[in-house]
mmCIF file of C-alpha atoms in Angstrom:
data_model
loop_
_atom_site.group_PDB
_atom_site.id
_atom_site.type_symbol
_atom_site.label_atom_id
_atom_site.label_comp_id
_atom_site.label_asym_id
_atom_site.label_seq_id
_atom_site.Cartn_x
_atom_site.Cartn_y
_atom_site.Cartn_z
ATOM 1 C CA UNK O 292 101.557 129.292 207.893
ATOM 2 C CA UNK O 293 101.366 126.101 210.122
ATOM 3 C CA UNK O 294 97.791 124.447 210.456
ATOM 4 C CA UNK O 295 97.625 121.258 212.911
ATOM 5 C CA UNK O 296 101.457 121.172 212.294
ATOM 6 C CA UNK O 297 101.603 121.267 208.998
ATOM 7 C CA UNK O 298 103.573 124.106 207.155
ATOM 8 C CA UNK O 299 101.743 125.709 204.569
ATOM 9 C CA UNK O 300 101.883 128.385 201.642
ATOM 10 C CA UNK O 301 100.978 131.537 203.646
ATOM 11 C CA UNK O 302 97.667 131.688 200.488
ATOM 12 C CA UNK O 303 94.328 130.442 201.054
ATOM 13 C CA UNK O 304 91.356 129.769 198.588
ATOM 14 C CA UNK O 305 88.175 130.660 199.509
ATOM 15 C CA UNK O 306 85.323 128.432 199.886
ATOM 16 C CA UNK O 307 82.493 129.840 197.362
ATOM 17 C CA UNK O 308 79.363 128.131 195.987
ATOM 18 C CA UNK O 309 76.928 126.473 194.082
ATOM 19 C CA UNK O 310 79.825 124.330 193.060
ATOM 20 C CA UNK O 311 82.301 126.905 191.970
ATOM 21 C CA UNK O 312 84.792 125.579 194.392
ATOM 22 C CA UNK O 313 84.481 121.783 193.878
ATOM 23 C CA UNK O 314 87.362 119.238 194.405
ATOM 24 C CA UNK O 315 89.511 120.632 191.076
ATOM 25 C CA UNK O 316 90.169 123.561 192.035
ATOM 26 C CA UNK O 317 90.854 122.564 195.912
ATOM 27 C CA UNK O 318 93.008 120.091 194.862
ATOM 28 C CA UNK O 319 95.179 122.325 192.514
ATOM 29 C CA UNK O 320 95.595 124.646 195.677
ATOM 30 C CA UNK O 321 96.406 121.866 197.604
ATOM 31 C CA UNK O 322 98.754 120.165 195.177
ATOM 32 C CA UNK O 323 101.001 123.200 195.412
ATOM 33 C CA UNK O 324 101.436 123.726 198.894
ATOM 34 C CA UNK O 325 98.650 126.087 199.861
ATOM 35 C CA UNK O 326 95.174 125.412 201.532
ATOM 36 C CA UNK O 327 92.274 124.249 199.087
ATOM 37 C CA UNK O 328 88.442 124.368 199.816
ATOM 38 C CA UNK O 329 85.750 122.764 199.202
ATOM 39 C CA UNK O 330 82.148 124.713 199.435
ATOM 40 C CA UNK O 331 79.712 122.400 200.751
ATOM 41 C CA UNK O 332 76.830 123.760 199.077
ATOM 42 C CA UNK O 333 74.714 121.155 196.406
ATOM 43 C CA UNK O 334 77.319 119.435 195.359
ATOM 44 C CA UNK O 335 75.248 117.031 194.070
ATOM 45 C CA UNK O 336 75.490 119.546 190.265
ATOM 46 C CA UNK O 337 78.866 118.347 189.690
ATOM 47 C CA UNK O 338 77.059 114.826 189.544
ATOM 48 C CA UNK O 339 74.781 113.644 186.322
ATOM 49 C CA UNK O 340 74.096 110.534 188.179
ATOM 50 C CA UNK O 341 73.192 112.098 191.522
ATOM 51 C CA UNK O 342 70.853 114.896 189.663
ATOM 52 C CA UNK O 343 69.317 112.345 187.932
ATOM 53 C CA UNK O 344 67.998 110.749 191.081
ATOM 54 C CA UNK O 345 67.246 113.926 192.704
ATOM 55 C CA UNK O 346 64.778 115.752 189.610
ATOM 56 C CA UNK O 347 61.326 115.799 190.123
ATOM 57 C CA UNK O 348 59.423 115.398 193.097
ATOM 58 C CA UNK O 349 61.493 113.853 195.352
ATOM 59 C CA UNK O 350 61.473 113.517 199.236
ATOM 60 C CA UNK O 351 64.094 116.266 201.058
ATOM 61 C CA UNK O 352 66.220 113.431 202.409
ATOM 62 C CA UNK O 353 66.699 112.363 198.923
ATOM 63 C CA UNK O 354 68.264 115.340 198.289
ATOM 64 C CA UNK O 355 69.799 115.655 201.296
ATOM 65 C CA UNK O 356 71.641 112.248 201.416
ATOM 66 C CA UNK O 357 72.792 113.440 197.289
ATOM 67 C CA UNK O 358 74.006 115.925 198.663
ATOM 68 C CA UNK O 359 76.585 114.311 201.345
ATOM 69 C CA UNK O 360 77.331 111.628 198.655
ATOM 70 C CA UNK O 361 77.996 114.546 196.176
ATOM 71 C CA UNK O 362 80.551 116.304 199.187
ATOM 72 C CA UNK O 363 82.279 112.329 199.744
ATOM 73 C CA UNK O 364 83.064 112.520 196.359
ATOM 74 C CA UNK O 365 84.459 115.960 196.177
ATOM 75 C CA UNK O 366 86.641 115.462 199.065
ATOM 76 C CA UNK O 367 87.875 111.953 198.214
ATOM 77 C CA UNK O 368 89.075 113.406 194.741
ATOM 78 C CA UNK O 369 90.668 116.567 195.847
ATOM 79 C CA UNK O 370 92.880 114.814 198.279
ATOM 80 C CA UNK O 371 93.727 112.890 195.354
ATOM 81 C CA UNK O 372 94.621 115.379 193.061
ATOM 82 C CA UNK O 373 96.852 117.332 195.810
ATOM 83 C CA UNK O 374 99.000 114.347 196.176
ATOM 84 C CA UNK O 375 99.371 114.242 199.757
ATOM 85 C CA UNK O 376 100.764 118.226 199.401
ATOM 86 C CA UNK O 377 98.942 121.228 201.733
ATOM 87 C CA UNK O 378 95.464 120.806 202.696
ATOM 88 C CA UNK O 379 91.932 120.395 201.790
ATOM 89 C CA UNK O 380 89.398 122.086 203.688
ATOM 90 C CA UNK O 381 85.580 122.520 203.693
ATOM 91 C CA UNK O 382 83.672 125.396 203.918
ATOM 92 C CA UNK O 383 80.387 125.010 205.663
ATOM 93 C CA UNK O 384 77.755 128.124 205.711
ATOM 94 C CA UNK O 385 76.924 128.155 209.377
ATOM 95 C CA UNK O 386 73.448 129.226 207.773
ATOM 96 C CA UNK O 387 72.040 126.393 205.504
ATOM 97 C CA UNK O 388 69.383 123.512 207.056
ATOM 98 C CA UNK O 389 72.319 120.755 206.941
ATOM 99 C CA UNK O 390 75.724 122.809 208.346
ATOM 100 C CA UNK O 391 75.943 120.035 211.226
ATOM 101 C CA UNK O 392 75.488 116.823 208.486
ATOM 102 C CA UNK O 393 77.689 118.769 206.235
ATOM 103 C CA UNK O 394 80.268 119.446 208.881
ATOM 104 C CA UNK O 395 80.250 115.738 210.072
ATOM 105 C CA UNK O 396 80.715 114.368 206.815
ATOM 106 C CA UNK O 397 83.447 116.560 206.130
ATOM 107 C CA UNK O 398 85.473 114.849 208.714
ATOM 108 C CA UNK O 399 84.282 111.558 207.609
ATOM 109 C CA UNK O 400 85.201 112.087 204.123
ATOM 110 C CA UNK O 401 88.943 113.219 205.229
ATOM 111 C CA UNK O 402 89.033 116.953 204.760
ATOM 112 C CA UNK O 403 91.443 118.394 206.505
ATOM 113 C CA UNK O 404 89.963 121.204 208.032
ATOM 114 C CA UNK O 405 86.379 122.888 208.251
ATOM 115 C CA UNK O 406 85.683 126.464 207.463
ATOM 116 C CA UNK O 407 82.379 128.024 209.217
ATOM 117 C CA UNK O 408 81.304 131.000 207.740
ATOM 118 C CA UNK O 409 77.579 132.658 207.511
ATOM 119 C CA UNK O 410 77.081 132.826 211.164
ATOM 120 C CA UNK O 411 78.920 131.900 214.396
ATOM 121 C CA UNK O 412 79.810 128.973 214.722
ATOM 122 C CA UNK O 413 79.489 128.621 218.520
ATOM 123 C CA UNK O 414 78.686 124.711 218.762
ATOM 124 C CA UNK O 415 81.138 123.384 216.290
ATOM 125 C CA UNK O 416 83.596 121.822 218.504
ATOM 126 C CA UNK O 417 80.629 119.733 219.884
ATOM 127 C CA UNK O 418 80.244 118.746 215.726
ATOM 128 C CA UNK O 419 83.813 117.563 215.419
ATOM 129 C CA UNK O 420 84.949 115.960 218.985
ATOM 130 C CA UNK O 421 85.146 113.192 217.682
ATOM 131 C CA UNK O 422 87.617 114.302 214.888
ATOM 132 C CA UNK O 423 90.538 115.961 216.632
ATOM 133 C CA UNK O 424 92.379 116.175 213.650
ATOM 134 C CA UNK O 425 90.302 118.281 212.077
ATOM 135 C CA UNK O 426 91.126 121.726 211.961
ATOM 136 C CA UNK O 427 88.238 124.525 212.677
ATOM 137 C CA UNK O 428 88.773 127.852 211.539
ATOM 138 C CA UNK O 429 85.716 130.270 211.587
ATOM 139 C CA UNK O 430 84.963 133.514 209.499
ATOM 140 C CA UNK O 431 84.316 136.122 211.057
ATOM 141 C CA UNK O 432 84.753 140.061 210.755
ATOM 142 C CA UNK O 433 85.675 141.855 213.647
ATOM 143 C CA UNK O 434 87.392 141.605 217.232
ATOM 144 C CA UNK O 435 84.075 141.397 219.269
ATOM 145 C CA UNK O 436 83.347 138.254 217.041
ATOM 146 C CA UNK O 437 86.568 136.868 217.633
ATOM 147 C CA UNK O 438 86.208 137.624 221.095
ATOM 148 C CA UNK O 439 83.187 136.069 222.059
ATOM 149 C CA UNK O 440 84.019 132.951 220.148
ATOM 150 C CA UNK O 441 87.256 132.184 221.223
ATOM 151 C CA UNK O 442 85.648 132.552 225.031
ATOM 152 C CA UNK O 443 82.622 130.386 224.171
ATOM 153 C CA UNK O 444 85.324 127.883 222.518
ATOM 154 C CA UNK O 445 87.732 128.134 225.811
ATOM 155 C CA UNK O 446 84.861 126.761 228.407
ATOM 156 C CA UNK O 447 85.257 123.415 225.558
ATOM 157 C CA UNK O 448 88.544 123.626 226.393
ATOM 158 C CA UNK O 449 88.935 123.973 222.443
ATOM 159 C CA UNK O 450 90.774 126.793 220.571
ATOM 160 C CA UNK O 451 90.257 127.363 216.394
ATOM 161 C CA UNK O 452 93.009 126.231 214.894
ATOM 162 C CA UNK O 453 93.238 129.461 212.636
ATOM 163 C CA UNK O 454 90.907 132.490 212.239
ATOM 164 C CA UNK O 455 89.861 133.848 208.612
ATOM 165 C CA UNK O 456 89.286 137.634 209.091
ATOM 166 C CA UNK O 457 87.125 138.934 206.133
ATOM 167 C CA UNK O 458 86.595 142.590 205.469
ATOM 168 C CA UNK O 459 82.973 142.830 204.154
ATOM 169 C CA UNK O 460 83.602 146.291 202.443
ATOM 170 C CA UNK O 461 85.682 144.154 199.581
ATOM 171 C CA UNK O 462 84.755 140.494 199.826
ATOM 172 C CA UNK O 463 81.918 138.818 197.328
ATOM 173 C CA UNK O 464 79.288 136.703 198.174
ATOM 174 C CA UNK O 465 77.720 136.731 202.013
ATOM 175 C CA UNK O 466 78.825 139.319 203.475
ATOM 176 C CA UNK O 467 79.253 139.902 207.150
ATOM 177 C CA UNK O 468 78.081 142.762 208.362
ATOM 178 C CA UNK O 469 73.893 143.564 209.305
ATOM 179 C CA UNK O 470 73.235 145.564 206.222
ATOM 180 C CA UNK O 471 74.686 147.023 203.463
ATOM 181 C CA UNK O 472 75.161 150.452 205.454
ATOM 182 C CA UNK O 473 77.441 148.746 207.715
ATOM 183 C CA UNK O 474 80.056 147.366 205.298
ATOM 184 C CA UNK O 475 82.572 150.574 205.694
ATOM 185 C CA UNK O 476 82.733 150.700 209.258
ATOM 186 C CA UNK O 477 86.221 151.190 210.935
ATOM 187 C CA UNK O 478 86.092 148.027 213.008
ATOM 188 C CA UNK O 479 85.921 145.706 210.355
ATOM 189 C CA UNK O 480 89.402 147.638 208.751
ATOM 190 C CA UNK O 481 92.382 145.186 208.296
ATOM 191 C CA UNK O 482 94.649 147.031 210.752
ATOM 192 C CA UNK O 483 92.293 147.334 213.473
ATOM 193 C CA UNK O 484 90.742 143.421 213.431
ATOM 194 C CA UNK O 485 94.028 141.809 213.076
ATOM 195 C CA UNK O 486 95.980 144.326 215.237
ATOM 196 C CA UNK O 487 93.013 143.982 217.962
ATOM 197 C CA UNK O 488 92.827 140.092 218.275
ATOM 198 C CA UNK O 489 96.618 139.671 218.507
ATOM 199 C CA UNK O 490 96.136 142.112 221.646
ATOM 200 C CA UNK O 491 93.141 139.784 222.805
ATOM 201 C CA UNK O 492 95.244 136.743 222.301
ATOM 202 C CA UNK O 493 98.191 138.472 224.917
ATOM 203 C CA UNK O 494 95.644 139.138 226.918
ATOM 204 C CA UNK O 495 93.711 135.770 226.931
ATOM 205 C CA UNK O 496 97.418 134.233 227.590
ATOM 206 C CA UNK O 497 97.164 132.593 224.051
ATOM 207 C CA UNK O 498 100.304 134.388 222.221
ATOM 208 C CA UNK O 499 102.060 130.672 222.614
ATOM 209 C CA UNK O 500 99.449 129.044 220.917
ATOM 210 C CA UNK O 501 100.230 131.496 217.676
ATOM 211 C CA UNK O 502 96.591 131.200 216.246
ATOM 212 C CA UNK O 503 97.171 132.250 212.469
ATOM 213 C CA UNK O 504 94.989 134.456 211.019
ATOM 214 C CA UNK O 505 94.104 134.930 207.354
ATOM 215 C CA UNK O 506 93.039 137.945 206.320
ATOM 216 C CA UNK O 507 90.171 137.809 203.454
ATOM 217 C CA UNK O 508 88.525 140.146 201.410
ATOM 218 C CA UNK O 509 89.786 142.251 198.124
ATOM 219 C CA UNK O 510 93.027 141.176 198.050
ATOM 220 C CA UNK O 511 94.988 141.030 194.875
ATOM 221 C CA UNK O 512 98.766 142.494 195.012
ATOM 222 C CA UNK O 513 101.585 140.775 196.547
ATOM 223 C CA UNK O 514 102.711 144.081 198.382
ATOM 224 C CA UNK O 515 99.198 143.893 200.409
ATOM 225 C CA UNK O 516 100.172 139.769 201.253
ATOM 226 C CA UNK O 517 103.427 141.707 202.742
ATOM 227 C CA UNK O 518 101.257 144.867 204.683
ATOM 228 C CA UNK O 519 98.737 142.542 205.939
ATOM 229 C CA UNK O 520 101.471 140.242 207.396
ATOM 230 C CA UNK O 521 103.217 143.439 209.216
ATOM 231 C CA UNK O 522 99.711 143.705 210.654
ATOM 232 C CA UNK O 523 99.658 140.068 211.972
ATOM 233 C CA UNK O 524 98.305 138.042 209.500
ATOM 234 C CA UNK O 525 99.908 134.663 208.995
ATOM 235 C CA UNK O 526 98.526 134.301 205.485
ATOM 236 C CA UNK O 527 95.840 135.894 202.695
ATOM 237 C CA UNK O 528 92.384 134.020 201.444
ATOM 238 C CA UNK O 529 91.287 135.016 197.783
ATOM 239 C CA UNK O 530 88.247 133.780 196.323
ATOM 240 C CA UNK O 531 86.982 135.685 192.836
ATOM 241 C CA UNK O 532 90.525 135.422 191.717
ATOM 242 C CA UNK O 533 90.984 131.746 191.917
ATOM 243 C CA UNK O 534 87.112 130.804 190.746
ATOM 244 C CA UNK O 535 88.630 132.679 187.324
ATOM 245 C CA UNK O 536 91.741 130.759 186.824
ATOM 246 C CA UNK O 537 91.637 127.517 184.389
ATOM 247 C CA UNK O 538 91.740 125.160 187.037
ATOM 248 C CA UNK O 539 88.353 126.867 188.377
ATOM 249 C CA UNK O 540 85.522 124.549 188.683
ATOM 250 C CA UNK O 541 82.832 126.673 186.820
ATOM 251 C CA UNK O 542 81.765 126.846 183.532
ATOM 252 C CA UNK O 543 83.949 129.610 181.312
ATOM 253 C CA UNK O 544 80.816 131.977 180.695
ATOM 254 C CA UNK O 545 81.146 132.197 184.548
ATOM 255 C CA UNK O 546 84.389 133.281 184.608
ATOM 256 C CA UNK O 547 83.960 135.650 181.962
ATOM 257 C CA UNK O 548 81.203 137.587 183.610
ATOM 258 C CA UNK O 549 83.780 137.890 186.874
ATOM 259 C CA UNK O 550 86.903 138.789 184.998
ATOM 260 C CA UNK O 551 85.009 141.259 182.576
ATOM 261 C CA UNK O 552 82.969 143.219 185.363
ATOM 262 C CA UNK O 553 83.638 146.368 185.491
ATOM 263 C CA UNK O 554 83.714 148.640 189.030
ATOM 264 C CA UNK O 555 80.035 149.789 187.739
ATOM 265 C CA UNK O 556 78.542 146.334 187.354
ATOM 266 C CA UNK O 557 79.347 145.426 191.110
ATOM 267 C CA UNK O 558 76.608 145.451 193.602
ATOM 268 C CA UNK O 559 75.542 145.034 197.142
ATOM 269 C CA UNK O 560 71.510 143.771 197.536
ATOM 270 C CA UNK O 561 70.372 141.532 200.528
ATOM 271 C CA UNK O 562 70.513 137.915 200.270
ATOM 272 C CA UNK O 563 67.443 135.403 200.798
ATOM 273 C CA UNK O 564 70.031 134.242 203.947
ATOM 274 C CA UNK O 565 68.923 137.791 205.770
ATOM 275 C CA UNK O 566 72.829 138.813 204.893
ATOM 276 C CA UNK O 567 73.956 141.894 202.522
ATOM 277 C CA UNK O 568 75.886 139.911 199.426
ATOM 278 C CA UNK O 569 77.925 141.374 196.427
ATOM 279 C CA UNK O 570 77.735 140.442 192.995
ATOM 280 C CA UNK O 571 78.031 140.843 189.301
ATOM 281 C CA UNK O 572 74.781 143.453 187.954
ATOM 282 C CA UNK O 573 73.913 140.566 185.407
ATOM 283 C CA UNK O 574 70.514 140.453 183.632
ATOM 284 C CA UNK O 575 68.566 138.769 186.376
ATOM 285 C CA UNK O 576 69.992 140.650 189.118
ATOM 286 C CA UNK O 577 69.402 143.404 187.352
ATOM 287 C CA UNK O 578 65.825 142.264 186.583
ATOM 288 C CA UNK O 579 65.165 141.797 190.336
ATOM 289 C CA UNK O 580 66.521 144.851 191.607
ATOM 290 C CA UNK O 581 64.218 146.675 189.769
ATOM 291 C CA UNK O 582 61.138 144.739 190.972
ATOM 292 C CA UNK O 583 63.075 144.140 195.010
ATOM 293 C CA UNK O 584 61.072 146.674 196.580
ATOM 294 C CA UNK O 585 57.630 145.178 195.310
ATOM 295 C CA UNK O 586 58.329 141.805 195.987
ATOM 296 C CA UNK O 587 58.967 142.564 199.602
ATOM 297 C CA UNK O 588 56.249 144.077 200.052
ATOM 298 C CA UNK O 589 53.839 140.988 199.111
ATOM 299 C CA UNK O 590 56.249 138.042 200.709
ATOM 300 C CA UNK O 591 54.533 135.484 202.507
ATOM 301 C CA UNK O 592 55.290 131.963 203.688
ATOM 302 C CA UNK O 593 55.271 129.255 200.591
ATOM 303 C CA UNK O 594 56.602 125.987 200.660
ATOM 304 C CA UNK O 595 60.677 126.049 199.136
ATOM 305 C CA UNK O 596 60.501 126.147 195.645
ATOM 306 C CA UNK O 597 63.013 123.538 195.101
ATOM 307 C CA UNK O 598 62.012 121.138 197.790
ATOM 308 C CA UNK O 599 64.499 120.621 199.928
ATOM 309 C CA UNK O 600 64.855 123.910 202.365
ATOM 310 C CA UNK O 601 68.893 124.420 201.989
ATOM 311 C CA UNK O 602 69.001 127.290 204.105
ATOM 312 C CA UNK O 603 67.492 126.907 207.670
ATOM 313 C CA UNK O 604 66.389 131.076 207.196
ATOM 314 C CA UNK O 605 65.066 131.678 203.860
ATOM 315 C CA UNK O 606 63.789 135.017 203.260
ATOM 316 C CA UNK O 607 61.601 133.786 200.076
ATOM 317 C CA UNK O 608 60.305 130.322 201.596
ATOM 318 C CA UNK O 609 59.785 132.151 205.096
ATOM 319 C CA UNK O 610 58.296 135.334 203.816
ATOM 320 C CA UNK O 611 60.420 137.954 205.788
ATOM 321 C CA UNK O 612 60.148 140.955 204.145
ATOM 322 C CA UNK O 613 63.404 142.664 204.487
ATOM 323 C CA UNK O 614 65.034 139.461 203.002
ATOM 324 C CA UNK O 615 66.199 138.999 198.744
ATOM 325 C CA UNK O 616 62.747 137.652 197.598
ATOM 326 C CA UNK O 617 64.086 134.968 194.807
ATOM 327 C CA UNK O 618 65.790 131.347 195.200
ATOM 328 C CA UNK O 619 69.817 131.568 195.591
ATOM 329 C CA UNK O 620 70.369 127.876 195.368
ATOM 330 C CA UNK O 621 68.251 127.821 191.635
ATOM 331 C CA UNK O 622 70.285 130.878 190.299
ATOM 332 C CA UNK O 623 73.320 130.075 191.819
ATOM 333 C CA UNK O 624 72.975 126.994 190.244
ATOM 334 C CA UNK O 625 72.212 129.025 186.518
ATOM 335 C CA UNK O 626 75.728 130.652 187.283
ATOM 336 C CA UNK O 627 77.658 127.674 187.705
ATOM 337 C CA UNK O 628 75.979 126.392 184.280
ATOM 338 C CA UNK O 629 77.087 129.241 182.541
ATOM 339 C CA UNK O 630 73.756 130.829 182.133
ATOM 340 C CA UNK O 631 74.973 134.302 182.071
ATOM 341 C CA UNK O 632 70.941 135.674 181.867
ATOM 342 C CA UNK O 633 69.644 133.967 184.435
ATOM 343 C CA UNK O 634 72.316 133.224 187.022
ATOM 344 C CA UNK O 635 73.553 135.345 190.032
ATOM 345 C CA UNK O 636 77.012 135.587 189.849
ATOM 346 C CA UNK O 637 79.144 136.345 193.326
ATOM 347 C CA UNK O 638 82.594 138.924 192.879
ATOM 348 C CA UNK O 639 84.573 140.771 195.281
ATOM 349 C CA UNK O 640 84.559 144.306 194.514
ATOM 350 C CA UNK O 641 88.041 144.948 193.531
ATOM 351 C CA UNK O 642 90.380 144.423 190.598
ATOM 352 C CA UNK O 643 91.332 140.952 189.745
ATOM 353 C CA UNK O 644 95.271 139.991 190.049
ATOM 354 C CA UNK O 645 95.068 139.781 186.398
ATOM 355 C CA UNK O 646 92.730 142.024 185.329
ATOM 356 C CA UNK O 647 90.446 140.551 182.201
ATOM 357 C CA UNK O 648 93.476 137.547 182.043
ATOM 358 C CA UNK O 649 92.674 134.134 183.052
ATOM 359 C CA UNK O 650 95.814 132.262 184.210
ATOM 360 C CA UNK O 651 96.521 129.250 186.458
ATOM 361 C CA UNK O 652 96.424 128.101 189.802
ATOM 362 C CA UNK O 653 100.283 128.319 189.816
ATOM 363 C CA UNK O 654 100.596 131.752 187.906
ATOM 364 C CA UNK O 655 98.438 133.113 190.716
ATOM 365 C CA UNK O 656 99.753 131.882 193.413
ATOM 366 C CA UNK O 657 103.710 132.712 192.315
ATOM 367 C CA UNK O 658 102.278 136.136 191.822
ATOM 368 C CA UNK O 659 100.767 136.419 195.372
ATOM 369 C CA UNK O 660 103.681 135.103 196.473
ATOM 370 C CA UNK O 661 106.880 136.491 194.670
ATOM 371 C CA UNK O 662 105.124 139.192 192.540
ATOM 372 C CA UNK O 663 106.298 137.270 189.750
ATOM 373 C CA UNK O 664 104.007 138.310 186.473
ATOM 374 C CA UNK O 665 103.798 140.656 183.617
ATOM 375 C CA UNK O 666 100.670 140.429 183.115
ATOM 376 C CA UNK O 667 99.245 141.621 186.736
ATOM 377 C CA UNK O 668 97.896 144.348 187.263
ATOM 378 C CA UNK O 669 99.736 147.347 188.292
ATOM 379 C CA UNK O 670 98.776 150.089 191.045
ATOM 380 C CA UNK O 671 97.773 153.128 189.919
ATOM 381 C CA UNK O 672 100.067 155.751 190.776
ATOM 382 C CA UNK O 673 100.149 158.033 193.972
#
């Protein structure tokens, strides 16, 4: 896969927060050839000195300008650990407060790309112009995304640089579709998306420009790296099964909780963010499912509970009603920790590579790659 010119493994790490993908992991990814990332989120957690000036009662901008600090430092030391090798990217939720500070400092830090998920990302070539090295690849889930942004980005005179296609029927986290009910529609099927926008790009004249696309979303075996690449794809993001391996930047309980899930324990709720998410039925989850319904019915506008408003929509500071009704960034935060009662824990909804095994960076990505393991998981027969 070539990004800004630059061969790359056709294998992509996702970009998943609070934390989980911090600058060791990235830079493992990097290191061997493939494309690393960075998730912007409060980074400032992988920091005892920046926490420690950000408890308490502290002005927003205090936490804010952590917060860039806290995504410096992660970028400076995964381009560090790759060694010059592949690429480090970041990936910015096009819905939290700070997406265009995030985004800028991104390409002031050195990252090598930016990944805009959570939203469309219509304005970001205005964020970067003056970083034309920067590679922008969006998120997004069907062909009429795809469309309309690479038609918005063509009056810049400004193409994305590669296009991450993610099925919401398998992927974890923010999910995008409207609701929950939505997540098995046809359009958002592999075949169709990827099939679909390489007929757009003929159409739109832009077949010489070979945009890659990376398909995202449940992906595990090496024979579907190989289907998905008859369809079009130029390469494959995973994200559950690289916050599991040892080079992951979470706390072990964390990974446990992913790798042991079974099919049952997966579910699909709505986010604070206004966005259907999927994650691990863990004791608080499964606390506040039970009690959803109620505390949607009394929401009402409060101040943010932790002070410093990280997503600009919050369905618990802004009182919307058919929002999640709790605080992401506090028990995202509990997951990252470890805190396997309290935390929410984000998983795609299909097996892991490995099943309940946690393995390397490097034992993953030779698997992907060359189906080299005896320890993956096999398909079931027929």
């Amino acid at each position: 896969m070539s990004l800004k010119g630059k061969l790359l493994l056709p294998i992509v790490q996702g970009g998943m927060g609070v934390g989980i993908s911090a600058s060791r992991l990235a830079g493992a990814v990097a290191a061997l050839g493939g494309l690393g990332t960075i998730s912007s989120v409060d980074l400032r957690r992988h920091h005892e000195d920046l926490m420690d000036n950000t408890q308490g009662d502290v002005p927003k901008d205090v936490v804010d300008a952590a917060n860039l600090q806290a995504l410096d430092r992660e970028i400076r030391s995964a381009r560090e650990r790759s060694g010059g090798r592949g690429a480090v990217a970041v990936n910015v939720m096009k819905a939290v407060s700070q997406y265009p500070a995030y985004v800028r400092q991104s390409c002031e830090s050195g990252a090598d790309a930016v990944v805009v998920g959570a939203g469309l990302p219509l304005d970001l070539p205005e964020l970067v112009q003056d970083h034309p090295k920067v590679a922008l690849i969006p998120i997004l889930s069907d062909v009429r995304g795809v469309t309309l942004l690479i038609k918005k980005w063509l009056r810049r005179k400004r193409l994305p640089d590669a296009v991450v296609i993610e099925n919401p029927r398998y992927a974890a986290g923010h999910l995008g579709a409207p609701d929950d009910q939505s997540l098995s529609k046809p359009e958002y099927a592999f075949q169709r998306v990827l099939e679909g926008c390489r007929a757009l790009f003929r159409e739109l004249g832009l077949e010489a420009e070979r945009i890659p696309l990376i398909a995202a979303g449940g992906v595990h075996r090496p024979e579907q790296v190989r289907e998905l690449m008859g369809w079009g794809a130029d390469g494959v993001q995973l994200g559950t099964a690289f916050a599991v391996t040892s080079e992951g930047d979470a706390h072990v309980n964390f990974k446990r909780v992913l790798l042991d899930a079974e099919p049952k324990d997966i579910v699909t709720f709505m986010s604070v963010a206004g966005l259907p998410a999927r994650a691990v039925r863990t004791p608080w989850l499964d606390a506040y499912l039970h009690k959803e319904s109620k505390l949607q019915s009394v929401a009402r506008e409060r101040p943010c509970t932790e002070g410093f408003d990280c997503l600009a929509h919050c369905g618990l500071r802004d009182g919307v009603q058919r929002h999640g009704q709790f605080c992401i960034d506090r028990q995202l935060a509990y997951a990252l920790q470890g805190d396997v009662q309290r935390g929410l824990f984000f998983r795609s909804s299909e097996v892991l590579p490995f099943g309940k095994a946690m393995k390397s960076v490097r034992e993953l990505m030779d698997y992907m790659l060359n189906g080299r393991s005896s320890d993956a998981v096999q398909p079931a027969a027929g």
